[in-house]
XYZ file of C-alpha atoms in Angstrom:
160
model
C -105.666 52.891 92.341
C -103.767 50.594 94.979
C -106.987 49.980 97.655
C -105.558 51.462 100.746
C -102.415 50.157 103.518
C -104.725 49.012 106.271
C -103.066 50.129 109.956
C -104.743 49.027 113.918
C -103.249 49.938 116.441
C -103.417 48.016 119.839
C -102.971 49.029 122.872
C -104.997 46.806 126.783
C -108.260 48.722 126.886
C -108.579 50.846 123.489
C -108.679 54.062 126.464
C -105.935 55.806 125.588
C -102.320 54.982 123.615
C -104.240 52.931 120.664
C -106.913 55.772 119.647
C -104.471 58.183 120.330
C -102.367 56.877 118.097
C -105.160 56.877 116.198
C -106.014 59.657 116.396
C -102.669 61.166 115.463
C -102.146 59.103 112.698
C -105.170 59.934 110.663
C -104.753 64.079 110.484
C -101.479 63.285 109.891
C -102.452 61.561 106.638
C -105.468 64.600 106.201
C -103.086 66.698 106.609
C -100.602 65.181 103.742
C -103.963 64.547 102.322
C -103.287 61.014 101.652
C -106.462 59.632 102.915
C -107.350 57.553 100.035
C -103.834 55.634 100.589
C -104.470 55.153 104.063
C -107.074 52.873 106.871
C -106.723 53.745 110.420
C -108.249 51.604 112.939
C -107.600 50.909 116.195
C -108.922 47.789 119.156
C -107.884 46.842 122.972
C -106.839 43.746 123.551
C -109.446 43.630 126.658
C -113.885 44.378 125.572
C -113.804 46.160 128.935
C -114.667 49.141 128.129
C -116.214 48.130 124.587
C -118.411 51.127 123.078
C -116.649 53.580 125.417
C -115.115 56.695 124.103
C -111.432 57.778 125.638
C -110.296 57.668 129.042
C -111.736 61.422 129.350
C -108.067 62.279 130.882
C -106.625 61.887 127.976
C -109.395 62.777 124.982
C -108.097 66.458 127.439
C -104.868 66.083 127.136
C -105.361 65.370 123.360
C -108.022 67.858 122.686
C -105.044 70.486 124.153
C -102.560 69.269 121.470
C -105.324 69.809 118.831
C -106.140 66.149 118.332
C -109.971 65.023 119.563
C -110.304 61.457 119.822
C -113.791 60.144 118.618
C -112.751 56.627 118.451
C -114.506 54.076 120.602
C -113.932 50.736 122.149
C -113.193 47.577 120.686
C -111.807 44.994 121.480
C -109.727 42.990 118.376
C -111.672 40.294 116.608
C -110.183 37.632 114.808
C -110.908 38.894 111.742
C -108.873 41.452 111.731
C -105.563 39.865 111.121
C -107.098 39.154 107.333
C -107.726 42.923 107.381
C -105.004 44.603 108.414
C -101.803 44.920 106.531
C -100.410 45.810 109.437
C -101.260 45.802 113.293
C -98.785 47.928 115.718
C -99.214 47.297 119.979
C -97.972 49.380 122.460
C -96.233 47.130 124.737
C -95.388 44.008 124.924
C -97.810 42.407 126.668
C -99.613 44.183 124.083
C -97.737 42.141 120.963
C -97.844 38.841 123.024
C -101.242 38.533 123.178
C -101.428 39.641 120.020
C -99.252 36.839 118.186
C -101.155 34.255 120.902
C -104.432 35.422 118.708
C -102.995 34.793 115.510
C -103.611 31.757 113.512
C -100.333 31.672 111.624
C -97.750 32.993 109.960
C -98.686 35.201 107.777
C -100.606 36.583 110.974
C -97.333 36.968 113.301
C -95.715 38.482 111.238
C -98.453 42.077 110.421
C -97.685 41.998 113.954
C -95.305 45.583 115.022
C -93.958 46.965 118.271
C -94.871 51.347 118.314
C -91.961 52.154 120.580
C -90.266 51.456 116.924
C -90.931 54.275 115.219
C -89.957 57.157 118.383
C -86.276 55.983 119.151
C -85.530 59.130 120.147
C -87.326 58.690 123.462
C -85.199 55.786 124.306
C -88.067 53.735 125.643
C -89.425 50.047 125.607
C -92.936 51.081 125.251
C -95.609 53.504 125.077
C -96.188 53.473 128.676
C -99.811 52.397 129.973
C -100.484 56.208 131.472
C -103.864 54.966 132.956
C -101.986 55.004 136.320
C -99.902 58.170 136.670
C -100.447 61.568 135.778
C -100.590 64.539 133.876
C -96.780 63.504 132.652
C -97.712 60.156 132.184
C -100.244 61.730 128.991
C -98.312 64.498 128.099
C -95.155 61.747 127.557
C -98.136 59.750 125.433
C -98.654 62.097 123.558
C -95.046 62.963 122.615
C -94.270 59.613 121.833
C -97.559 58.369 120.056
C -96.048 61.650 117.487
C -93.347 60.642 116.926
C -93.851 56.771 115.983
C -97.240 58.335 114.166
C -94.456 60.908 111.685
C -92.194 58.365 111.751
C -93.977 55.927 110.431
C -96.336 56.941 108.105
C -92.646 58.946 106.517
C -91.204 55.504 106.367
C -94.480 53.827 104.719
C -94.573 56.678 102.509
C -90.898 55.857 101.470
C -91.971 52.581 100.240
C -93.717 53.475 98.007
C -92.264 56.048 96.470
């Protein structure tokens, strides 16, 4: 059997968007009995929330939609660029930060925009809901459900 495809989702603090993407992707993979084919994780550009649970509001909104976020925040490490096959930033600043951490073109080529997998929303990024209200958290869940589903569909189509 081939080694699993390793995917890392990244946002600013690893307490809202990226742990949600991690959770949604893991659920989609488990529901399709593909857990042996993928390894999923998430991290943050900043280490400010290291070791903390996801934002309480994100966990509540996710829970209401059937997702239990159990991930504890961690910062992106240089070794992540060697460990992971694909690294997805949630917004353009995340992408710039990731590119500045990458040490070579091979590592930079692993970096992708998550919003590119949810064109249905016609947005330029997966917005950070941290300073907003309930509707911001719901929008992020909607967008990441679509983006993760589209990403998994594309990955599976490539592997067939």
